[in-house]
Coordinates of C-alpha atoms in Angstrom, one line a residue:
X1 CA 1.9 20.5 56.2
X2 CA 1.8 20.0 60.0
X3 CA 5.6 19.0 61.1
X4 CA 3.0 16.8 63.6
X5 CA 2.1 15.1 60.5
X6 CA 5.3 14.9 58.6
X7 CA 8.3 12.5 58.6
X8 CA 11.4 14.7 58.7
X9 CA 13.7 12.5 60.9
X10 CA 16.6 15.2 62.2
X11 CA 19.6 14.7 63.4
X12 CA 21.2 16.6 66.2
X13 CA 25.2 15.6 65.3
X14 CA 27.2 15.9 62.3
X15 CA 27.1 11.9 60.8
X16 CA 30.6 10.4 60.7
X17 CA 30.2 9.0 57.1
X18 CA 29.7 12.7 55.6
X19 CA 32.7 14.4 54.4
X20 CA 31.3 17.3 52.4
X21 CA 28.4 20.2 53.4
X22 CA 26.1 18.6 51.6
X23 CA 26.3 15.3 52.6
X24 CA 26.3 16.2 56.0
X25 CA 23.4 18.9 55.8
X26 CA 21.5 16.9 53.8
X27 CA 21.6 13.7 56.3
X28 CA 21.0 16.0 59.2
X29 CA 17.7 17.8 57.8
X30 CA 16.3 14.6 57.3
X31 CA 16.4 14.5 53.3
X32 CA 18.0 11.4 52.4
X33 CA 18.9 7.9 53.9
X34 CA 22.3 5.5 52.8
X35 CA 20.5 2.4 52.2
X36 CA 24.2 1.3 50.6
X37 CA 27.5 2.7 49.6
X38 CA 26.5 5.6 47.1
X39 CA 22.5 4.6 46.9
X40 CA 19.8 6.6 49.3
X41 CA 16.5 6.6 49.9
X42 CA 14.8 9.8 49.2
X43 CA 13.0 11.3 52.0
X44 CA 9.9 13.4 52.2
X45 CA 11.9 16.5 51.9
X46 CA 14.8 15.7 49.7
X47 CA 12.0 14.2 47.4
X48 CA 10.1 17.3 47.3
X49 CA 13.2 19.4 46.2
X50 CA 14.4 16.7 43.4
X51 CA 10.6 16.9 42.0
X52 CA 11.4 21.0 41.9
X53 CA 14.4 21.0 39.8
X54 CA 13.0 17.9 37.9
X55 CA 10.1 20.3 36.9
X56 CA 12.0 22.9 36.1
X57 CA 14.5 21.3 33.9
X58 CA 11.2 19.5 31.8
X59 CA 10.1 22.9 31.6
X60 CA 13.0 24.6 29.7
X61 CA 13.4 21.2 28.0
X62 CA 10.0 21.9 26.2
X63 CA 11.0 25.2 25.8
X64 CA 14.0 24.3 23.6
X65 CA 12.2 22.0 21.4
X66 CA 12.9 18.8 22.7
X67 CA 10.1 15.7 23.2
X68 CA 10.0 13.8 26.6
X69 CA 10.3 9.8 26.4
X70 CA 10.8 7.3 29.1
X71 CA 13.5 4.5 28.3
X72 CA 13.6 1.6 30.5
X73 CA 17.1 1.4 33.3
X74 CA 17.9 -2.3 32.3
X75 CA 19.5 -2.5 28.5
X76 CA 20.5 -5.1 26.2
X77 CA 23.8 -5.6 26.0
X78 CA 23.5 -5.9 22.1
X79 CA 23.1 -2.5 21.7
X80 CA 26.5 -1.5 23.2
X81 CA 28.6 -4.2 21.9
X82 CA 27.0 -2.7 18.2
X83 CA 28.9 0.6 19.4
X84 CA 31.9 -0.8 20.3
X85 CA 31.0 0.8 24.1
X86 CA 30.2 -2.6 25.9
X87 CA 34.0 -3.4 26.6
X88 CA 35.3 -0.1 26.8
X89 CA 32.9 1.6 28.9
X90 CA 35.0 -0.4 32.2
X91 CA 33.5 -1.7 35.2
X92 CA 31.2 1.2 36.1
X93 CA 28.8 -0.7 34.0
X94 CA 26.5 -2.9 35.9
X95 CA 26.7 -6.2 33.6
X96 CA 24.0 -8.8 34.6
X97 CA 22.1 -11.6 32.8
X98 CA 18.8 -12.4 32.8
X99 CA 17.0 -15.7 33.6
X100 CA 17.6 -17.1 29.8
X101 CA 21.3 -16.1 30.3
X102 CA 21.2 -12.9 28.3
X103 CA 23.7 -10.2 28.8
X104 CA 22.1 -7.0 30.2
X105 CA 23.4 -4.0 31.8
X106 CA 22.1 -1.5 34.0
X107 CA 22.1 1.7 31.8
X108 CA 25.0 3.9 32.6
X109 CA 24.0 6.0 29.7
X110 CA 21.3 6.3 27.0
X111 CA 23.3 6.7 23.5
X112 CA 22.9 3.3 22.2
X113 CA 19.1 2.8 22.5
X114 CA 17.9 6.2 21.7
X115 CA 19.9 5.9 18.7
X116 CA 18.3 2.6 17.8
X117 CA 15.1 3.7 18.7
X118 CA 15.1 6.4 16.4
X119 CA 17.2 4.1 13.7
X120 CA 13.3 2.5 14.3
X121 CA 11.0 5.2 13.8
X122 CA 12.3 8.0 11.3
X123 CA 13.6 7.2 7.6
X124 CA 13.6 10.5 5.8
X125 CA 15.3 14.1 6.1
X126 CA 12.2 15.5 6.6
X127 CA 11.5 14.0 9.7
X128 CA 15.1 15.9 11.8
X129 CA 15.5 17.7 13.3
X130 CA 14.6 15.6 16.4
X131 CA 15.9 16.3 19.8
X132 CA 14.2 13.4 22.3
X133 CA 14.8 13.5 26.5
X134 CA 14.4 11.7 29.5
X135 CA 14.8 11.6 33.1
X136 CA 16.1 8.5 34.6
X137 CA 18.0 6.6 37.2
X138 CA 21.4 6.1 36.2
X139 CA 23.8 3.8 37.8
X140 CA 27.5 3.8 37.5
X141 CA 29.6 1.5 39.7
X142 CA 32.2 4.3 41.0
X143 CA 35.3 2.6 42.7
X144 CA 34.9 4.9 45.7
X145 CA 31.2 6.9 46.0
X146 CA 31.2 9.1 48.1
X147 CA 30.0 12.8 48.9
X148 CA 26.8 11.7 49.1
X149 CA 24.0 12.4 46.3
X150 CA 27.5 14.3 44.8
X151 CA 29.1 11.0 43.2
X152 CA 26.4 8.2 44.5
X153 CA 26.3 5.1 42.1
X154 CA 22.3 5.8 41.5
X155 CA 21.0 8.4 40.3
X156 CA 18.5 10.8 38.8
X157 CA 19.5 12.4 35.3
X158 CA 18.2 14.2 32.8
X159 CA 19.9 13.2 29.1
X160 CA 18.6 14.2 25.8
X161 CA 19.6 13.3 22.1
X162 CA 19.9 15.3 19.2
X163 CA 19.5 14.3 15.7
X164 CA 20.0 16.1 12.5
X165 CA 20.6 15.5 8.4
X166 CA 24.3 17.6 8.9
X167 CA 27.4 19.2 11.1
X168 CA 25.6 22.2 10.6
X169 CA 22.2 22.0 11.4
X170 CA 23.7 19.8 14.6
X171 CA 25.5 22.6 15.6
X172 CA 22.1 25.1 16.0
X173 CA 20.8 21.6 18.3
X174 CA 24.1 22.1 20.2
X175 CA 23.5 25.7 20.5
X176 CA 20.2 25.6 21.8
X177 CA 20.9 23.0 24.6
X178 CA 23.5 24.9 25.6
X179 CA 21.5 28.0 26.0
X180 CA 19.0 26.3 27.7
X181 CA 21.2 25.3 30.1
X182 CA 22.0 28.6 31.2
X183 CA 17.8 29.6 31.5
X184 CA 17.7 26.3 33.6
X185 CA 20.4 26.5 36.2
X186 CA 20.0 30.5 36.3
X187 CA 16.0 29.8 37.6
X188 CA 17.3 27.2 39.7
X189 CA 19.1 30.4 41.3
X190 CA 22.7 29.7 40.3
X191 CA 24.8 31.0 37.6
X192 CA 26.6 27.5 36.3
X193 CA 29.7 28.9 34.4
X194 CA 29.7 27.3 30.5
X195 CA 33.5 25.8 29.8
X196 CA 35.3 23.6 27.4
X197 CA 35.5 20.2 28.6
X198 CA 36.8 16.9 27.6
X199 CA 34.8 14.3 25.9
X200 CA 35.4 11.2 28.1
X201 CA 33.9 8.2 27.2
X202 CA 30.5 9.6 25.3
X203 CA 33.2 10.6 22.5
X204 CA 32.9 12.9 20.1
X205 CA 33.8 16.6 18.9
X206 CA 32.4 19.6 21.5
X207 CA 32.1 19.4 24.6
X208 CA 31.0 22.0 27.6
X209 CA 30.8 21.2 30.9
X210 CA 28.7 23.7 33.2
X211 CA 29.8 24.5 36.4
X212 CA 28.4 26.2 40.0
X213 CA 31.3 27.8 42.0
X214 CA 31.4 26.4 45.7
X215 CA 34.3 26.1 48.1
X216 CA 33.6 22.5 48.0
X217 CA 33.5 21.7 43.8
X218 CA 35.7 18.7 42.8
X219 CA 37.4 21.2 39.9
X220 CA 39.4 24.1 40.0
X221 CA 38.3 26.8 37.9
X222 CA 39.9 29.9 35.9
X223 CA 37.7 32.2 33.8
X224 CA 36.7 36.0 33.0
X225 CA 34.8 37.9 34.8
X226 CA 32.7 39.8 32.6
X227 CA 30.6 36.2 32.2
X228 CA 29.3 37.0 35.9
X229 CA 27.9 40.0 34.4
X230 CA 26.3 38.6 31.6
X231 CA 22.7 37.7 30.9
X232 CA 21.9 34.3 32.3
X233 CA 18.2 33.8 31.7
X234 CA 17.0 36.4 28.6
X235 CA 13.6 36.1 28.1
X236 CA 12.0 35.7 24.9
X237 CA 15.0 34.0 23.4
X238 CA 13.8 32.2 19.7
X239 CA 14.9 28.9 19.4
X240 CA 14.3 28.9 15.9
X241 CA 16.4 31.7 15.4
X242 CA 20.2 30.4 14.2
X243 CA 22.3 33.1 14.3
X244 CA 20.6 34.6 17.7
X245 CA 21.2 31.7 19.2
X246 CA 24.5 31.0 18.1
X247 CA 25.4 34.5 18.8
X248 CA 24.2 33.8 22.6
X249 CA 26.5 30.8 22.8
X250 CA 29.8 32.9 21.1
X251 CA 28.8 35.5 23.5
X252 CA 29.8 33.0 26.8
X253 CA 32.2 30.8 24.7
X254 CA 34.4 34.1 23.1
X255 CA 35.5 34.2 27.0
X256 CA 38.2 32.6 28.7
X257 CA 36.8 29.6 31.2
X258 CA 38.1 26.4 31.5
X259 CA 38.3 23.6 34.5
X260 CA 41.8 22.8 35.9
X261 CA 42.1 19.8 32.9
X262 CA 41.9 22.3 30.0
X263 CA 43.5 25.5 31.7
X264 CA 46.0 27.0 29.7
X265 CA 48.0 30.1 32.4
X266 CA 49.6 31.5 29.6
X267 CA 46.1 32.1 27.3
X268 CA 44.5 33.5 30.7
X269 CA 47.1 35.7 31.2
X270 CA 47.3 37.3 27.9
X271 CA 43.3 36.9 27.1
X272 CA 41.9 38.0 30.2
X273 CA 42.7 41.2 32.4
X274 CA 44.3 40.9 35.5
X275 CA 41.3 42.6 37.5
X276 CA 38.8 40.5 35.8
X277 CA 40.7 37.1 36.2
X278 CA 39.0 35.1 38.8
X279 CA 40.1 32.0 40.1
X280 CA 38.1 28.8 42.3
X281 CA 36.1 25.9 43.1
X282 CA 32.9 24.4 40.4
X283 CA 31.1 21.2 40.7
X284 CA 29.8 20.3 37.0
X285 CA 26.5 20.1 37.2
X286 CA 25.7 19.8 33.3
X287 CA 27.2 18.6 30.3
X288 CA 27.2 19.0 26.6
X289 CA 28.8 17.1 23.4
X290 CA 28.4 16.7 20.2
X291 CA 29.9 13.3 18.4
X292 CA 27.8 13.7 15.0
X293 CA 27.9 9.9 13.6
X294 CA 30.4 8.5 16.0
X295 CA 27.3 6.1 17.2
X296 CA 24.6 6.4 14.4
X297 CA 27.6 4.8 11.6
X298 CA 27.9 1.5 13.6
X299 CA 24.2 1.8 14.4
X300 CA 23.3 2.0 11.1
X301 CA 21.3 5.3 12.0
X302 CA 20.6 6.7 8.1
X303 CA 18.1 8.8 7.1
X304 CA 17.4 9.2 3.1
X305 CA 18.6 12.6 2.0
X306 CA 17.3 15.2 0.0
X307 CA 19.1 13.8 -3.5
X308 CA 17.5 10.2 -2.3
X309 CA 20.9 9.0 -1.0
X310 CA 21.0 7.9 2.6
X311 CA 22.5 9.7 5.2
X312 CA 24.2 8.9 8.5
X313 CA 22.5 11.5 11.1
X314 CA 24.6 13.5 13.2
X315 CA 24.1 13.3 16.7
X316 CA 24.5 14.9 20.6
X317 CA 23.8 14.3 23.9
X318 CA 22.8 16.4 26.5
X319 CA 23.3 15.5 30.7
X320 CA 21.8 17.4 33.6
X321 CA 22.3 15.5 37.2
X322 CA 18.9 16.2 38.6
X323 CA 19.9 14.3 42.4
X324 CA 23.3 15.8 41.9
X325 CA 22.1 19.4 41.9
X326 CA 20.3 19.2 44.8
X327 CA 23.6 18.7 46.4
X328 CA 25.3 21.3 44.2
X329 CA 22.9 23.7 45.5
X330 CA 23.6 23.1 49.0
X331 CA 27.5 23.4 48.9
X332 CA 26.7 26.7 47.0
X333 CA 24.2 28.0 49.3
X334 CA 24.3 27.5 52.9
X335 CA 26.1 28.8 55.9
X336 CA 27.2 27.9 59.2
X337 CA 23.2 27.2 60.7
X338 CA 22.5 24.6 57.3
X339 CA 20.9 25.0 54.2
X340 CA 19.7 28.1 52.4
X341 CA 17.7 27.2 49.3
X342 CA 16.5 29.5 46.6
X343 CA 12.9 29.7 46.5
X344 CA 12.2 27.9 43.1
X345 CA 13.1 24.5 44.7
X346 CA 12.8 25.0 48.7
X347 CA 10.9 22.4 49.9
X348 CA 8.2 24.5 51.3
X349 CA 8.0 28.3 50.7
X350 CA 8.0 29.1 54.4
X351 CA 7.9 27.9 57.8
X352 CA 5.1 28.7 60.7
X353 CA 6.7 28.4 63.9
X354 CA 4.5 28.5 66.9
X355 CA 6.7 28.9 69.8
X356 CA 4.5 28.4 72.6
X357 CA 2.6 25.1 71.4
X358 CA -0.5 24.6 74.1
X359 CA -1.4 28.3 74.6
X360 CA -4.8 29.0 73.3
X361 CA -4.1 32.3 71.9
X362 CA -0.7 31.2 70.1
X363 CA -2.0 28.0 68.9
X364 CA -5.4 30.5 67.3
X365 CA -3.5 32.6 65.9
X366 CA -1.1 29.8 64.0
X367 CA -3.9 28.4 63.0
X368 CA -5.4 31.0 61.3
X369 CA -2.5 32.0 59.8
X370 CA -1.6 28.5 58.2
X371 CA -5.2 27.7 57.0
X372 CA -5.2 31.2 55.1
X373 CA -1.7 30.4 53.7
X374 CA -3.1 27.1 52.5
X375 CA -6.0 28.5 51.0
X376 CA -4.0 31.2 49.1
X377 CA -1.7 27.9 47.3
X378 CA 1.1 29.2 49.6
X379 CA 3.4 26.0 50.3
X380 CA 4.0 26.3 54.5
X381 CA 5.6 23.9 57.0
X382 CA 4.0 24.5 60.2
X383 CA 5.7 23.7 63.6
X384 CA 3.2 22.3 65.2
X385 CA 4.9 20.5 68.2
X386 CA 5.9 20.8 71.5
X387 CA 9.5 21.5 72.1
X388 CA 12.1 24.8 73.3
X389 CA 12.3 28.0 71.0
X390 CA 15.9 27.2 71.1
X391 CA 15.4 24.1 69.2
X392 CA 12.5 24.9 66.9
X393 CA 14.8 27.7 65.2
X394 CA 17.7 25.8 65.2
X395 CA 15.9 23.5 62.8
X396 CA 14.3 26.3 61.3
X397 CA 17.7 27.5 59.9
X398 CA 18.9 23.9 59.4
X399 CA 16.3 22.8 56.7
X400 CA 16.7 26.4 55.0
X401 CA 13.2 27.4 53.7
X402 CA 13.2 30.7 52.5
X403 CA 11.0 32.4 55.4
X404 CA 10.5 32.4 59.0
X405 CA 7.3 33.1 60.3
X406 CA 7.1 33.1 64.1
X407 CA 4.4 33.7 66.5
X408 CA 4.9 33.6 70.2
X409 CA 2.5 35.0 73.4
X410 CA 4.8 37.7 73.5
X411 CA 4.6 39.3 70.3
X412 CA 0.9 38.1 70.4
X413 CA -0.1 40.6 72.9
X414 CA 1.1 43.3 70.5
X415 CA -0.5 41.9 67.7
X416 CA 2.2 41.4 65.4
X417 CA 4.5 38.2 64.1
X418 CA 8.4 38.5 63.6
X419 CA 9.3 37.4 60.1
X420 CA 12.5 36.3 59.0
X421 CA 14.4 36.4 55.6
X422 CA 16.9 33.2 56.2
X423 CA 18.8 34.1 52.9
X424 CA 19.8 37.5 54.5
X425 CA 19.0 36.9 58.3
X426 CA 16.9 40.5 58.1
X427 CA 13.7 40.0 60.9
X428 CA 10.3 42.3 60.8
X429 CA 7.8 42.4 63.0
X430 CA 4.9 42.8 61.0
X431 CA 1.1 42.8 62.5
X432 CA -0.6 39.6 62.3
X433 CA -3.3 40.6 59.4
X434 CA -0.7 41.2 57.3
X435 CA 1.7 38.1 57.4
X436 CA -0.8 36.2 54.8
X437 CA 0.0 38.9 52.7
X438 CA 3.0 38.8 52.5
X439 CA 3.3 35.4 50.6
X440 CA 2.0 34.4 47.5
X441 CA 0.2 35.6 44.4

């Protein structure tokens, strides 16, 4: 993509509205626009990123077993008040009515029509287990959002549903979201630390909460070290496999980590070694429960059994804030210049910056190089415009794509490109029929 082509509106100054990294990086790279308190527009570039981890969370998704639906935003309120959720939930519910005076809701959550939809379509034990997903707009009408896409009142999320014949076989569901969980966020590049968590108002048994360690994270954090060590994405892993998989969960869950809300000083202490003990910052970025009938008894969610007698199914839910990671990964990874993002969801692998735009030779060479890169599949944002060195790099560094490639009379003359790692800083010069190279397959 030609920046000359693009839409990528930057801004020079730190907004006044944004109180976090994120927020502010992410207004000043030109990713998102407030269109109200807590909802954005979703720029060219913050689009692209959120379609990345989107992907990538399907992908382990239908890994693990589980079937993609879509489920519409606006619900019936029937469903809920069936639960018992439509008055306790609170007012981060949306209530509205329709033209015929109908109580609706903008959906918060998912628990009450997946449950009824499957109540709908399965009637023996045969048919579990099921594990069914989606990936949404949410809304939730937070008293104060703020932090940007970190607490908005819309957004993107990724929940899925469990459904098995017992406690048992709904544990090896559990299990396997919760390992999947950790393949997702570690290709996402981060290592999202699994801890006991409190149910809030889903309900229910278990509960994990996954969190990224930032500076910035809304929860304080206590856990062993050793889990930093550990294997975060194994590959091959058998889903069908019980006791592998359970023993993958025991392996993180047999260590001490909990949020601030669940931290007990006196267990770390004695469980955890004082060297390995580490201490922090985490912004939850997944979470976990089971709540086995808590929704499919007042649903009237049965299944016939394998002696012919119906069965409530047991049930779990499964949450992954798709928007919201896009800002997790930014507080996690960025420094002082702006945004540093891991390769498997930067918008554009690299960026082509021609420093010199008008000189023949420069603007050849640029050329040349970005129509090979585009023929080899290789993703490049090319800084085609007029404007100073100065501030071509500086917003370069501020949008954070993994590599610099930058071409300039100068180094022209001696037939070679400077490229530069903006995770590391490190800079090469490397001659100009070898830059192509360098990238892609």
């Amino acid at each position: 993509m030609r920046l000359s082509q693009y839409f990528m509106p930057i801004l020079r100054d730190d907004p006044k509205e944004a109180e976090i990294v994120s927020h502010r990086l992410m207004l000043r790279a030109g990713m998102i626009r407030q269109e109200a308190a807590g909802n954005y527009s979703w720029l060219p570039t913050g689009f692209k990123v959120l379609k990345k981890i989107e992907q990538i969370v399907r992908e382990e998704q239908d890994r693990a077993g589980a079937l993609e639906v879509l489920m519409p935003t606006i619900q019936p309120a029937e469903l809920w008040k069936k639960s018992g959720r439509y008055d306790a939930y609170g007012k981060e519910m949306l209530r509205i009515k329709d033209r015929h005076d109908r109580d609706m809701l903008f959906g918060p959550t998912n628990e009450e029509m997946i449950t009824d939809i499957f109540r709908q379509g399965v009637q023996s034990y045969k048919d579990l287990p099921r594990n069914l997903y989606h990936i949404q707009w949410k809304f939730r009408d937070e008293v104060r959002p703020r932090f940007g896409v970190m607490r908005g009142r819309e957004f993107l999320m990724k929940d899925a549903y469990s459904f098995d014949i017992s406690r048992e076989a709904g544990q090896h569901s559990y299990n396997k979201m919760f390992v999947s969980y950790l393949r997702t966020f570690a290709r996402l590049g981060l290592k999202a630390v699994p801890m006991r968590a409190e149910t809030g108002p889903i309900g229910g048994s278990d509960s994990h909460e996954f969190l990224i360690l930032a500076e910035t994270g809304e929860s304080g954090v206590f856990f062993d070290g050793d889990l930093h060590g550990m294997d975060w994405e194994k590959s091959g892993v058998n889903y069908d496999d019980v006791a592998g998989i359970a023993a993958m969960v025991e392996g993180f869950t047999s260590r001490y980590a909990a949020t601030d809300e669940k931290h007990d000083a006196a267990e770390f202490e004695r469980r955890v070694p004082e060297a390995k003990r580490m201490t922090g910052r985490g912004i939850e970025v997944g979470h976990i429960f089971f709540f086995g009938t808590k929704y499919s008894e007042p649903m009237g969610c049965e299944v016939q059994g394998p002696d012919g007698k119906k069965l409530f199914v047991h049930s779990g839910s499964y949450g992954i804030g798709v928007s919201r990671l896009v800002g997790g990964i930014v507080e996690a990874s960025h420094d002082d210049a702006g945004i540093i993002w891991p390769e498997a969801v930067a918008p554009f692998q690299m960026g082509l910056v021609n420093i010199k735009v008008g000189d023949a030779a420069v603007d050849v060479a640029c050329s040349r190089i970005y129509e090979a890169l585009q023929a080899k599949g290789v993703d490049v944002l090319y800084d085609d415009k007029e404007g100073g060195a100065g501030g071509k790099f500086a917003a370069m560094d501020l949008i954070g794509l993994p590599w610099q490639v930058i071409v300039g009379p100068r180094g022209l003359k001696e037939g070679i490109a400077e490229v530069k790692n903006r995770k590391t800083g490190a800079r090469e010069n490397v001659p100009l029929d070898q830059v192509v190279g360098r990238f892609g397959a």
